[in-house]
mmCIF file of N, CA and C in Angstrom:
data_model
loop_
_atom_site.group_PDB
_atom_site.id
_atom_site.type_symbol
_atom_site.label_atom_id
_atom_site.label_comp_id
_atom_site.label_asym_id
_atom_site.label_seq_id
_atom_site.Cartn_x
_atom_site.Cartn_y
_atom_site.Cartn_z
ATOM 1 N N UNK A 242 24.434 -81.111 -95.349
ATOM 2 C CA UNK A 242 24.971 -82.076 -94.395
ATOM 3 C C UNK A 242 24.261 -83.427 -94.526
ATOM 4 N N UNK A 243 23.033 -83.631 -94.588
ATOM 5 C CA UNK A 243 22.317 -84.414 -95.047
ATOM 6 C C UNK A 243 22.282 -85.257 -96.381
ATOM 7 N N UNK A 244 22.663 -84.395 -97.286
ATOM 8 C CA UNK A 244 22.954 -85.038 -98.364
ATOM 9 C C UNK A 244 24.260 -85.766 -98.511
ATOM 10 N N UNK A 245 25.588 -85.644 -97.566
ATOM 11 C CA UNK A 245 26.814 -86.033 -97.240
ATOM 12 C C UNK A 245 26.344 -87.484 -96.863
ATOM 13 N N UNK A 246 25.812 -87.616 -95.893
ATOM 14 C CA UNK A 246 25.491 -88.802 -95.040
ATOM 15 C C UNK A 246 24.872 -89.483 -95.494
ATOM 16 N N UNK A 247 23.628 -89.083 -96.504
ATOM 17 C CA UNK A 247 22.838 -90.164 -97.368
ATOM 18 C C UNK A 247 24.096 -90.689 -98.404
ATOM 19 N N UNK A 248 24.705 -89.555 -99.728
ATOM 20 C CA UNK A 248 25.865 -90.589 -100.355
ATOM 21 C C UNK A 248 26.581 -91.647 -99.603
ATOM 22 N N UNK A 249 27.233 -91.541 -98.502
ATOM 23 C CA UNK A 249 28.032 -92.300 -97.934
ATOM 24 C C UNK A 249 27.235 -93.579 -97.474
ATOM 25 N N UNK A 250 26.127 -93.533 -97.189
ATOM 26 C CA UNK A 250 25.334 -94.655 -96.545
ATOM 27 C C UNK A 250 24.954 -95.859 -98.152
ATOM 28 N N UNK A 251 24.711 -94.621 -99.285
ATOM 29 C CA UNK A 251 23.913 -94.715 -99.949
ATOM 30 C C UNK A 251 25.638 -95.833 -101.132
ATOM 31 N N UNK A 252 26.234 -95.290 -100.917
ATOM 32 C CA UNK A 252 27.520 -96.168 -101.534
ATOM 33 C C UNK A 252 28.165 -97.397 -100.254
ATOM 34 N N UNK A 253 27.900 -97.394 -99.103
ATOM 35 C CA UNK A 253 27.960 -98.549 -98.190
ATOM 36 C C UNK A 253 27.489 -99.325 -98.793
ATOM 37 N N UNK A 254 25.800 -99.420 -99.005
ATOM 38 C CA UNK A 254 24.789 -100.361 -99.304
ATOM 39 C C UNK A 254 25.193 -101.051 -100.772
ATOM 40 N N UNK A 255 25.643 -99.524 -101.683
ATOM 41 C CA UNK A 255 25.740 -100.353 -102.919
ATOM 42 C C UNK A 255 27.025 -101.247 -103.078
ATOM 43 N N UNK A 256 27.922 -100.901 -102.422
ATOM 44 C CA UNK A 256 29.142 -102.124 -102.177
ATOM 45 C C UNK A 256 28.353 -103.063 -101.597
ATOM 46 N N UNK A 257 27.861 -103.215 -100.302
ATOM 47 C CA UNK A 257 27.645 -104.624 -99.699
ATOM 48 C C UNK A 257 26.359 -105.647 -100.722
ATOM 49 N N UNK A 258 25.234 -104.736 -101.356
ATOM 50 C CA UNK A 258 24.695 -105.775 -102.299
ATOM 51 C C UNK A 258 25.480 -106.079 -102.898
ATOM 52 N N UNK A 259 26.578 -105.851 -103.976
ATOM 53 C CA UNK A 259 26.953 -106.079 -104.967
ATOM 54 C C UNK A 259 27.778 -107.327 -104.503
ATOM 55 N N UNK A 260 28.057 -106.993 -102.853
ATOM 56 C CA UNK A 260 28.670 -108.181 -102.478
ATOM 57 C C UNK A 260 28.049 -109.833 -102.407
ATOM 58 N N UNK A 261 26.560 -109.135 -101.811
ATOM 59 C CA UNK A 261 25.353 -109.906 -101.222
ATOM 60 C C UNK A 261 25.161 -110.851 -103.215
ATOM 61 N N UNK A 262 25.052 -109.932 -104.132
ATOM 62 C CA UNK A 262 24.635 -110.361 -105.240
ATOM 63 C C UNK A 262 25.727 -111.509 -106.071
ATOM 64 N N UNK A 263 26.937 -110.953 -105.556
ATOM 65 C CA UNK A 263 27.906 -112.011 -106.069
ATOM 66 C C UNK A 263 27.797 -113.585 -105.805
ATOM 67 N N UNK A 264 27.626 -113.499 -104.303
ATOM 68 C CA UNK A 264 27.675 -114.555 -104.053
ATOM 69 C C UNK A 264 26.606 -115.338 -104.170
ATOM 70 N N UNK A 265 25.403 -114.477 -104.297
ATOM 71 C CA UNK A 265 24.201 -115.654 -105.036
ATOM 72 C C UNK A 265 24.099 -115.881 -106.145
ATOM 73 N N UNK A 266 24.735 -115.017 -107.244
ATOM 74 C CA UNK A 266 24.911 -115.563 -108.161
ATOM 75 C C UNK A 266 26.002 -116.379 -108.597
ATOM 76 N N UNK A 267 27.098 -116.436 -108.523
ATOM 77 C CA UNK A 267 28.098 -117.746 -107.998
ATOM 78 C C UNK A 267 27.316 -118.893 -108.768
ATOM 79 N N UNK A 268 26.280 -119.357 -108.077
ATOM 80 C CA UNK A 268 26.296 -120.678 -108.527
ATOM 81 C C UNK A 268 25.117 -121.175 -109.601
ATOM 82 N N UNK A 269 24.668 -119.333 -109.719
ATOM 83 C CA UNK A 269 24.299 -119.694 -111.244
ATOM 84 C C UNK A 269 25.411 -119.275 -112.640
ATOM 85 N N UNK A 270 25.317 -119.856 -113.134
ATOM 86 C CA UNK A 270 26.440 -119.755 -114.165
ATOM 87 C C UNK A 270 25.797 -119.134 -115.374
ATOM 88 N N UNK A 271 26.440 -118.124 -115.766
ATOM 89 C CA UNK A 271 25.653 -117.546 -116.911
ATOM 90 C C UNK A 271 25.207 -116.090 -116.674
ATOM 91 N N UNK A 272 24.867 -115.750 -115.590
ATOM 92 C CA UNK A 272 23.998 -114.766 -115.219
ATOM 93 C C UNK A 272 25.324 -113.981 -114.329
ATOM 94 N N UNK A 273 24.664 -112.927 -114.228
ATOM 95 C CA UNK A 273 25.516 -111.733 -113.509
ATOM 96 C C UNK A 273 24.928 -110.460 -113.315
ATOM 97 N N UNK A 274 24.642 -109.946 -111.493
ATOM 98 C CA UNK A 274 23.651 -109.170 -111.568
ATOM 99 C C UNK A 274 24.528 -108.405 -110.771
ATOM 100 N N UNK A 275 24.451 -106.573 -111.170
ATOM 101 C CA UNK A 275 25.643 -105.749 -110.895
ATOM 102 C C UNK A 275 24.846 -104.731 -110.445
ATOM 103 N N UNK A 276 24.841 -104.006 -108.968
ATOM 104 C CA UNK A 276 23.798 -102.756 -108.477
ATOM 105 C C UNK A 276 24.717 -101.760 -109.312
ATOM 106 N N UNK A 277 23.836 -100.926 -109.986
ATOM 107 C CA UNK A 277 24.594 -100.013 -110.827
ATOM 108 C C UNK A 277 23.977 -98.256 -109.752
ATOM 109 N N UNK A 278 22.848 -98.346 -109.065
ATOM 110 C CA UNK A 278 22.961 -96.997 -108.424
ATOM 111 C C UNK A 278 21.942 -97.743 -107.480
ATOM 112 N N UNK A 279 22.350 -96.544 -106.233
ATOM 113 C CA UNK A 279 21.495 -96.728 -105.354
ATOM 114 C C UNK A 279 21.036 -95.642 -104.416
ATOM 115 N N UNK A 280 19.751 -95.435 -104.410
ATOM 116 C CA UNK A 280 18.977 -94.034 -103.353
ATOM 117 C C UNK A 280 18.998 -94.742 -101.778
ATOM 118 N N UNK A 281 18.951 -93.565 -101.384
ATOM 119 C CA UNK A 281 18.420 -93.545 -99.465
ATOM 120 C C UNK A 281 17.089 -92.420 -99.459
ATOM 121 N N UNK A 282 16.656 -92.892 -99.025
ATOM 122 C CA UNK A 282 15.714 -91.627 -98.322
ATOM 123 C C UNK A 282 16.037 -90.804 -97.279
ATOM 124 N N UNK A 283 15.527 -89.691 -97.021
ATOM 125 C CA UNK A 283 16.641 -88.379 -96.556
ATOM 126 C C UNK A 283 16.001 -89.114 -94.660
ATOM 127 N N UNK A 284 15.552 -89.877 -94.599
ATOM 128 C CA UNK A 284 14.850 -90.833 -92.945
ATOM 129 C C UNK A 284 15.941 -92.138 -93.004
ATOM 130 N N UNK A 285 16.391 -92.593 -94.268
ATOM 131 C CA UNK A 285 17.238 -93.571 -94.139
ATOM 132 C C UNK A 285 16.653 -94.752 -94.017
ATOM 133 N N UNK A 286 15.326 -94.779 -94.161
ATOM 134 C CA UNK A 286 14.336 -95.822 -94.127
ATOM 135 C C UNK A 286 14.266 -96.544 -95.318
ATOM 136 N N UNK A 287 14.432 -96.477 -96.452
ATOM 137 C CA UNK A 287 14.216 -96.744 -97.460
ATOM 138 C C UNK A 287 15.214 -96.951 -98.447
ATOM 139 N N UNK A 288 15.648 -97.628 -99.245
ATOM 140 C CA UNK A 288 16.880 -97.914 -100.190
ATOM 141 C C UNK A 288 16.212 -98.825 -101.477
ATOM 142 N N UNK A 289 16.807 -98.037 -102.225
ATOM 143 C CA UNK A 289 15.898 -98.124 -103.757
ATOM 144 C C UNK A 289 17.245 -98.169 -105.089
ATOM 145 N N UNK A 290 17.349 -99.349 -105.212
ATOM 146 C CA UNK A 290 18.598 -100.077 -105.615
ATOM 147 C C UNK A 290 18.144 -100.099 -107.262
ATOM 148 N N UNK A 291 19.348 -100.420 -108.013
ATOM 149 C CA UNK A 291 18.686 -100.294 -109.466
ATOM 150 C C UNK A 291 19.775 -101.286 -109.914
ATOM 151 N N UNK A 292 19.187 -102.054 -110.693
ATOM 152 C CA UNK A 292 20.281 -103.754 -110.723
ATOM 153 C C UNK A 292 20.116 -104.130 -112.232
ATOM 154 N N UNK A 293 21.274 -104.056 -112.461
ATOM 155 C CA UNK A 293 21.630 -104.594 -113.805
ATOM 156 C C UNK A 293 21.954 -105.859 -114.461
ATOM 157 N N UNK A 294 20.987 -106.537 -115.120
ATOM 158 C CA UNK A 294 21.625 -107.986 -115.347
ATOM 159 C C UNK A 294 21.958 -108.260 -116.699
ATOM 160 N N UNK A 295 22.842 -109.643 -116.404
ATOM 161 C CA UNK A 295 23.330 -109.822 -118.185
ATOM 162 C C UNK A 295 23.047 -111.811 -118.230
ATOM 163 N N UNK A 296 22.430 -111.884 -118.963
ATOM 164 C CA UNK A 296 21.502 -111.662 -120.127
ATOM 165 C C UNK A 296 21.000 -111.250 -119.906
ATOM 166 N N UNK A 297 20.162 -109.699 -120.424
ATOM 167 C CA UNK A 297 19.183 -108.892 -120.041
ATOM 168 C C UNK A 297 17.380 -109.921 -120.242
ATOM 169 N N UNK A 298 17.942 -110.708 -121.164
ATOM 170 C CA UNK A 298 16.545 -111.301 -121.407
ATOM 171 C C UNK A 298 15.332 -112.162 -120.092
ATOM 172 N N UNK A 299 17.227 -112.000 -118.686
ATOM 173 C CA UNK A 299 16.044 -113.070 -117.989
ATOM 174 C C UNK A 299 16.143 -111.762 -116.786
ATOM 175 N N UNK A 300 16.147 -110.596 -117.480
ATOM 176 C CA UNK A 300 16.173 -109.417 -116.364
ATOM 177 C C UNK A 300 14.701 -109.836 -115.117
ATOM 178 N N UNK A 301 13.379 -109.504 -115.893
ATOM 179 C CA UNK A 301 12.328 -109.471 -115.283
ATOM 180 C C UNK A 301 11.951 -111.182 -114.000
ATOM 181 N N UNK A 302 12.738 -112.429 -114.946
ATOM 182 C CA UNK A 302 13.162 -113.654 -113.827
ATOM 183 C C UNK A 302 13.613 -113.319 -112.322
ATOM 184 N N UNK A 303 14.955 -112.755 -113.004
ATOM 185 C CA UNK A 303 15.597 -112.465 -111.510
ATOM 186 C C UNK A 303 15.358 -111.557 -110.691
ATOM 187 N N UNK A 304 14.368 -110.365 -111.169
ATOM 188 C CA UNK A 304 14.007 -109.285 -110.599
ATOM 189 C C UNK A 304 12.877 -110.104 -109.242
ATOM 190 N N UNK A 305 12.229 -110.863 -109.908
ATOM 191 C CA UNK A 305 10.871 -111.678 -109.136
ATOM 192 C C UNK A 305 12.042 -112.115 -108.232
ATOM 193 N N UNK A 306 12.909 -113.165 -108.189
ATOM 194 C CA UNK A 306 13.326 -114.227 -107.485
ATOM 195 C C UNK A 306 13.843 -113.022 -106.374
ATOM 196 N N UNK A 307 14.302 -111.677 -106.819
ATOM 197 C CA UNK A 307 15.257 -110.835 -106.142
ATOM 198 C C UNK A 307 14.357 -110.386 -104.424
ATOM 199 N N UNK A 308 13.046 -110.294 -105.755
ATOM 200 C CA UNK A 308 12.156 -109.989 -104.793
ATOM 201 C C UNK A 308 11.183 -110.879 -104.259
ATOM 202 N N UNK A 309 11.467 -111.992 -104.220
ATOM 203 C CA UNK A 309 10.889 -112.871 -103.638
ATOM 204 C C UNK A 309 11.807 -113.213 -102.216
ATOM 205 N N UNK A 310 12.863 -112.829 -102.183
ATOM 206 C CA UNK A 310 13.779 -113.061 -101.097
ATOM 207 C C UNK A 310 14.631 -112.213 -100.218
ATOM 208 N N UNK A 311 13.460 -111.138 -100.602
ATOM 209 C CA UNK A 311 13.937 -109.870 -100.107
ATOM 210 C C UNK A 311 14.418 -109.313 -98.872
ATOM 211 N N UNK A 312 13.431 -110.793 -98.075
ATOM 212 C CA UNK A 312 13.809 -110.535 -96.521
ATOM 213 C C UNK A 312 15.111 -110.985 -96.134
ATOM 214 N N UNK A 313 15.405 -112.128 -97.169
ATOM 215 C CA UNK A 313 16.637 -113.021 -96.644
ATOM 216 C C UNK A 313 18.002 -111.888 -97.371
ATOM 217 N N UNK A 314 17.502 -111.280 -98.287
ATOM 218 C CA UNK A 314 18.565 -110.412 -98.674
ATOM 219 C C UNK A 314 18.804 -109.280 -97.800
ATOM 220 N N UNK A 315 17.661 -108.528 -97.498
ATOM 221 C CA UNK A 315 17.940 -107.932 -96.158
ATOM 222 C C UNK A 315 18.574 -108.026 -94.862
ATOM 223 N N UNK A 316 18.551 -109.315 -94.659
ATOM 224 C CA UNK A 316 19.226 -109.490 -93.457
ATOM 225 C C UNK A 316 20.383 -109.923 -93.638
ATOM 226 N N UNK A 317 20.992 -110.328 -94.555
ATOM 227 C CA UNK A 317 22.110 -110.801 -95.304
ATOM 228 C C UNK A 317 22.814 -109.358 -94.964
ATOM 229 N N UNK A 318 22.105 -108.395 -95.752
ATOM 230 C CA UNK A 318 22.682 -107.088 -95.391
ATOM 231 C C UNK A 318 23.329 -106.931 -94.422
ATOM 232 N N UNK A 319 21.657 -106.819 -93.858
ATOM 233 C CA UNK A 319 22.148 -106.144 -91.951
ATOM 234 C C UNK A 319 23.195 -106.669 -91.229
ATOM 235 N N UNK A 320 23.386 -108.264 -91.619
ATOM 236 C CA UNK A 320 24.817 -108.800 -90.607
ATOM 237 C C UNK A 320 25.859 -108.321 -91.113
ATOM 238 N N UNK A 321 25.899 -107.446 -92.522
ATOM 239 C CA UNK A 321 27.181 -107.121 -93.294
ATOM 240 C C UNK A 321 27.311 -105.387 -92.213
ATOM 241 N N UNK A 322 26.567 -104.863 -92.514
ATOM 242 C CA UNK A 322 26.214 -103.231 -91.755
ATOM 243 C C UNK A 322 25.481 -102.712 -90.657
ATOM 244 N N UNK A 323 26.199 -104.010 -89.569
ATOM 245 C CA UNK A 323 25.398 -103.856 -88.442
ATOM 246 C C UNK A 323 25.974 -102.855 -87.655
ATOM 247 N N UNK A 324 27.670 -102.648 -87.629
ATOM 248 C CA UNK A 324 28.496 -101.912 -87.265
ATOM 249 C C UNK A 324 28.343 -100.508 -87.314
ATOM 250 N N UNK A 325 27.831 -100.151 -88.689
ATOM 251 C CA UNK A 325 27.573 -98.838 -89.359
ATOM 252 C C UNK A 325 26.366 -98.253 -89.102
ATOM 253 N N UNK A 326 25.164 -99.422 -89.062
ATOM 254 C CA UNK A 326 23.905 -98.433 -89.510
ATOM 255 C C UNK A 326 23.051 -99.298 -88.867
ATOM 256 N N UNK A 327 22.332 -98.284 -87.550
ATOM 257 C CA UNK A 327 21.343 -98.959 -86.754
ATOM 258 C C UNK A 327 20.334 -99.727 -87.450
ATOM 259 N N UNK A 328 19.128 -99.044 -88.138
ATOM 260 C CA UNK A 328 18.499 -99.840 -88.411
ATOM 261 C C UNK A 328 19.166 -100.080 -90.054
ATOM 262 N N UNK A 329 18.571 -101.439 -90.720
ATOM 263 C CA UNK A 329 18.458 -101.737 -91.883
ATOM 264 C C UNK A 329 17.678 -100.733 -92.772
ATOM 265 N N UNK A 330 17.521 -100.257 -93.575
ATOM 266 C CA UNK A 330 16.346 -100.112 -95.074
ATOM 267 C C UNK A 330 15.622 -100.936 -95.455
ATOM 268 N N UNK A 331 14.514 -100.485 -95.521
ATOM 269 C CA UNK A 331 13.356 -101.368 -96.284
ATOM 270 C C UNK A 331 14.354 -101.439 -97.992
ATOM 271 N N UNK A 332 14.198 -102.412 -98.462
ATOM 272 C CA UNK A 332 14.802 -102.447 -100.071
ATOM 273 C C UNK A 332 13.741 -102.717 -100.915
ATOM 274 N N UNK A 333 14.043 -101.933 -102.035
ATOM 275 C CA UNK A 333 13.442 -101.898 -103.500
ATOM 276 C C UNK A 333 14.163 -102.073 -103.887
ATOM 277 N N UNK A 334 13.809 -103.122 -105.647
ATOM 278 C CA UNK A 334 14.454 -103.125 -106.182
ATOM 279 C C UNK A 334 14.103 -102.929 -107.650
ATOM 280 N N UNK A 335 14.633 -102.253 -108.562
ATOM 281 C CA UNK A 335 14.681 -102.083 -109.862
ATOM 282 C C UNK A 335 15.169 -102.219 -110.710
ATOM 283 N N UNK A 336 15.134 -102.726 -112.392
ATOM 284 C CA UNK A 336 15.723 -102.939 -113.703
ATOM 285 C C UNK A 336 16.095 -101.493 -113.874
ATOM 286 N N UNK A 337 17.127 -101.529 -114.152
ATOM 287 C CA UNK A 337 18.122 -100.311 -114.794
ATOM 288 C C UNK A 337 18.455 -100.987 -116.144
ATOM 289 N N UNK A 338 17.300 -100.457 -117.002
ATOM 290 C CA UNK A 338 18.085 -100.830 -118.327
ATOM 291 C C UNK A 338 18.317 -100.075 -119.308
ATOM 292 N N UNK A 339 19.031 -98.912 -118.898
ATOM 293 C CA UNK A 339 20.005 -97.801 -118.786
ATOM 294 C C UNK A 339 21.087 -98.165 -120.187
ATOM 295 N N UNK A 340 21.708 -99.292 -119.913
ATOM 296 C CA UNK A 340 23.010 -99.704 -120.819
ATOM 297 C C UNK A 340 21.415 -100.266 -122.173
ATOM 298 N N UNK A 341 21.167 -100.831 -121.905
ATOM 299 C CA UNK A 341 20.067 -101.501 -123.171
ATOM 300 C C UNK A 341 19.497 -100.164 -123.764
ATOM 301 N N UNK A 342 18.715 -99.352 -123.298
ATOM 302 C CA UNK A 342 18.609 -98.141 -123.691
ATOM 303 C C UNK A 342 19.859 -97.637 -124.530
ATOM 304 N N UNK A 343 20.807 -97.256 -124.079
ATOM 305 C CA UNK A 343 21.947 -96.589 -125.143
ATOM 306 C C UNK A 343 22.306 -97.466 -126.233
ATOM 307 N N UNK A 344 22.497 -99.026 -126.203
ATOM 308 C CA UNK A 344 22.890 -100.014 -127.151
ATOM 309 C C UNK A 344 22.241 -99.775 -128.491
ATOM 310 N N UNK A 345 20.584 -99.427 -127.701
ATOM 311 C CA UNK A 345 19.386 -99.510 -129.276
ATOM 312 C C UNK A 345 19.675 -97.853 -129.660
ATOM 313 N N UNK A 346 20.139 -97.018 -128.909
ATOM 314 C CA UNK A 346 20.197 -95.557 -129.545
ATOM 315 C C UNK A 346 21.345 -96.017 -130.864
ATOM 316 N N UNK A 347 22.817 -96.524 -129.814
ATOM 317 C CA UNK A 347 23.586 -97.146 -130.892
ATOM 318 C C UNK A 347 23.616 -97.098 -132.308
ATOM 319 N N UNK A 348 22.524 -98.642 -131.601
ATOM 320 C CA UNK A 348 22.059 -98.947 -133.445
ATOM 321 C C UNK A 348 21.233 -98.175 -133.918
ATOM 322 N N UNK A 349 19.984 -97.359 -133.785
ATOM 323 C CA UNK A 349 19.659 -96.793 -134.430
ATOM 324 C C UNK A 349 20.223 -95.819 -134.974
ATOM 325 N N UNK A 350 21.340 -95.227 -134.412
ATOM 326 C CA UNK A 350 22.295 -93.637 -134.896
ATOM 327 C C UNK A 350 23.345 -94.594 -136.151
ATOM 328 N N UNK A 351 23.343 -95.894 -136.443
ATOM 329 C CA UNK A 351 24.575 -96.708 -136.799
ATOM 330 C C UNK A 351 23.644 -96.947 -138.268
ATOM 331 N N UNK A 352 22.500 -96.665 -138.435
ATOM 332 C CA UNK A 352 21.278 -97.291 -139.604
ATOM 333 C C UNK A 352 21.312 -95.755 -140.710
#
């Protein structure tokens, strides 16, 4: 039952960043940062996001800036899922470089 309620919370969140992420990236041009999975903790306290960017090269840039504004992204949240979910999640955030990983298997299986 528990595990029902974390997916559902746990795919809320990852729609509304992806929403939260669009629109800050908007007005950088070039860049594009996509939540590819996201955890809850079984307290709901905690949300541990895994974010994919392209150019991967300025992954570790935007990861800082991500988390440099973490509070303002948070609350960005909360006015999106205030309806749904009493309190907010503390957020983490992480490089998923998941797709970069398979690219170099790729090429190496391609040599």
């Amino acid at each position: 039952m528990q595990e029902t309620r974390q997916n559902k919370i746990a795919r809320l969140l990852q729609k509304e960043l992806s929403m939260i992420f669009q629109e800050q990236t908007r007005a950088m041009h070039g860049t594009m940062v996509s939540v590819t999975r996201v955890r809850i903790s079984p307290d709901l306290s905690i949300c541990t996001a895994y974010l994919s960017v392209f150019p991967s090269e300025r992954g570790e840039e935007i990861l800082e800036n991500i988390n440099r504004t973490n509070q303002q992204i948070r609350y960005a949240l909360g006015q999106r899922v205030r309806y749904q979910l009493r309190i907010v999640p503390e957020l983490r955030f992480f490089i998923d470089d998941s797709l970069d990983y398979i690219e170099h298997i790729d090429e190496l299986l391609k040599k």
